[in-house]
Coordinates of C-alpha atoms in Angstrom, one line a residue:
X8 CA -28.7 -29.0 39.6
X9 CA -31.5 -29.3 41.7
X10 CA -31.2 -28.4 45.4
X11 CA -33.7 -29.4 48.4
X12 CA -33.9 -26.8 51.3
X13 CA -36.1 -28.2 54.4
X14 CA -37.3 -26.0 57.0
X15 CA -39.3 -26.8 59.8
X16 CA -42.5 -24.5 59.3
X17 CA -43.3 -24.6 63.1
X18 CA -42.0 -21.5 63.7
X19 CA -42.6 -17.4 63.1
X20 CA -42.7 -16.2 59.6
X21 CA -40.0 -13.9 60.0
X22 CA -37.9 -16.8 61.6
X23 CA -38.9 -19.2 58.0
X24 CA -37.8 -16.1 55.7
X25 CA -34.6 -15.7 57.5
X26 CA -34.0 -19.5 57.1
X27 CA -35.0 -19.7 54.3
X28 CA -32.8 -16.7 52.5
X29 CA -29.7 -18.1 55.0
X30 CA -30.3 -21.2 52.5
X31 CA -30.5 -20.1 49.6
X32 CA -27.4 -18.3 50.2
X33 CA -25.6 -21.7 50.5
X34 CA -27.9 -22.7 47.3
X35 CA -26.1 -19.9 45.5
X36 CA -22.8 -21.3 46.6
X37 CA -23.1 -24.7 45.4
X38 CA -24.2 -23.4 41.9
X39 CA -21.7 -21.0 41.4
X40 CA -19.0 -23.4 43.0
X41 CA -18.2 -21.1 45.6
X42 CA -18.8 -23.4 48.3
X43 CA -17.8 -27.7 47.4
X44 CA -16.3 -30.8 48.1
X45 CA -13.3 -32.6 47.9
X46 CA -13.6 -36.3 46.5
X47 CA -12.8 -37.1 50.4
X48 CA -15.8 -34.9 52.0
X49 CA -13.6 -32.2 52.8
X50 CA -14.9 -28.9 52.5
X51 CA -13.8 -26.4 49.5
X52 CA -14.2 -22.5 48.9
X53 CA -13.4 -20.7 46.0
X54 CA -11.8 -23.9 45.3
X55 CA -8.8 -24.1 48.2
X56 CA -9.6 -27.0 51.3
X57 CA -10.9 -25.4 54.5
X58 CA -9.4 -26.1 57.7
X59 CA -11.0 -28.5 59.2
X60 CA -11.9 -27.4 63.0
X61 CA -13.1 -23.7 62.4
X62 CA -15.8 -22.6 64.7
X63 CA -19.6 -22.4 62.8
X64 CA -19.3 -18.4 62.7
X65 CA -15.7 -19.0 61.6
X66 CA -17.1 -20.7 57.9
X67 CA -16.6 -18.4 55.3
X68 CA -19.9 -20.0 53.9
X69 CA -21.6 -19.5 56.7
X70 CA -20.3 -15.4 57.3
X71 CA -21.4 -14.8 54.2
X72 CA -25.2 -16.7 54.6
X73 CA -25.3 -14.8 58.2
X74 CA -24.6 -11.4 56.4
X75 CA -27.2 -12.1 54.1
X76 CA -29.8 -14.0 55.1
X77 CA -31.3 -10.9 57.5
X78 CA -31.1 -8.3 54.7
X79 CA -32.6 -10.7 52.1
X80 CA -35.6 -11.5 55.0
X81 CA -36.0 -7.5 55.6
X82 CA -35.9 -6.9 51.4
X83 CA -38.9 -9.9 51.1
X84 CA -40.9 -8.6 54.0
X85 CA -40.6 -4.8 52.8
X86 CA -41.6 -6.1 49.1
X87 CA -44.5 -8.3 50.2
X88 CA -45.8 -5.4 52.2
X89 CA -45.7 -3.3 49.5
X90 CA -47.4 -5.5 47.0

């Protein structure tokens, strides 16, 4: 599979890496089929349609990339530092 990520680079470096890892959490969901489509466009995870209508912060894709995304950012910047 091949998967594009776009992020506008006008902004802080912090702000990119956070974007960026918030991504690639949803990258990891497609691959692993977490996170998919029905043959209608409806939205799947863990393979059972989502109710349509949730709130953004309400996505259970989107929890999880929130959760992530600042840890991942914080883990980069602290290894970069170090290197």
């Amino acid at each position: 599979k091949v998967i594009n990520i776009c992020i506008d680079t006008d902004i802080p470096d912090y702000v990119f890496n956070v974007y960026l890892a918030h991504e690639m959490v949803h990258a990891k969901q497609y691959i692993t089929g977490e996170l998919g489509y029905t043959k209608n466009g409806a939205f799947t995870w863990n393979g059972k349609k989502v109710k349509k209508g949730l709130a953004y912060h309400e996505l259970p894709w989107e929890i999880e990339a929130m959760q992530k995304a600042e840890l991942m950012a914080h883990a980069y910047k602290h290894f970069v530092g170090n290197l």
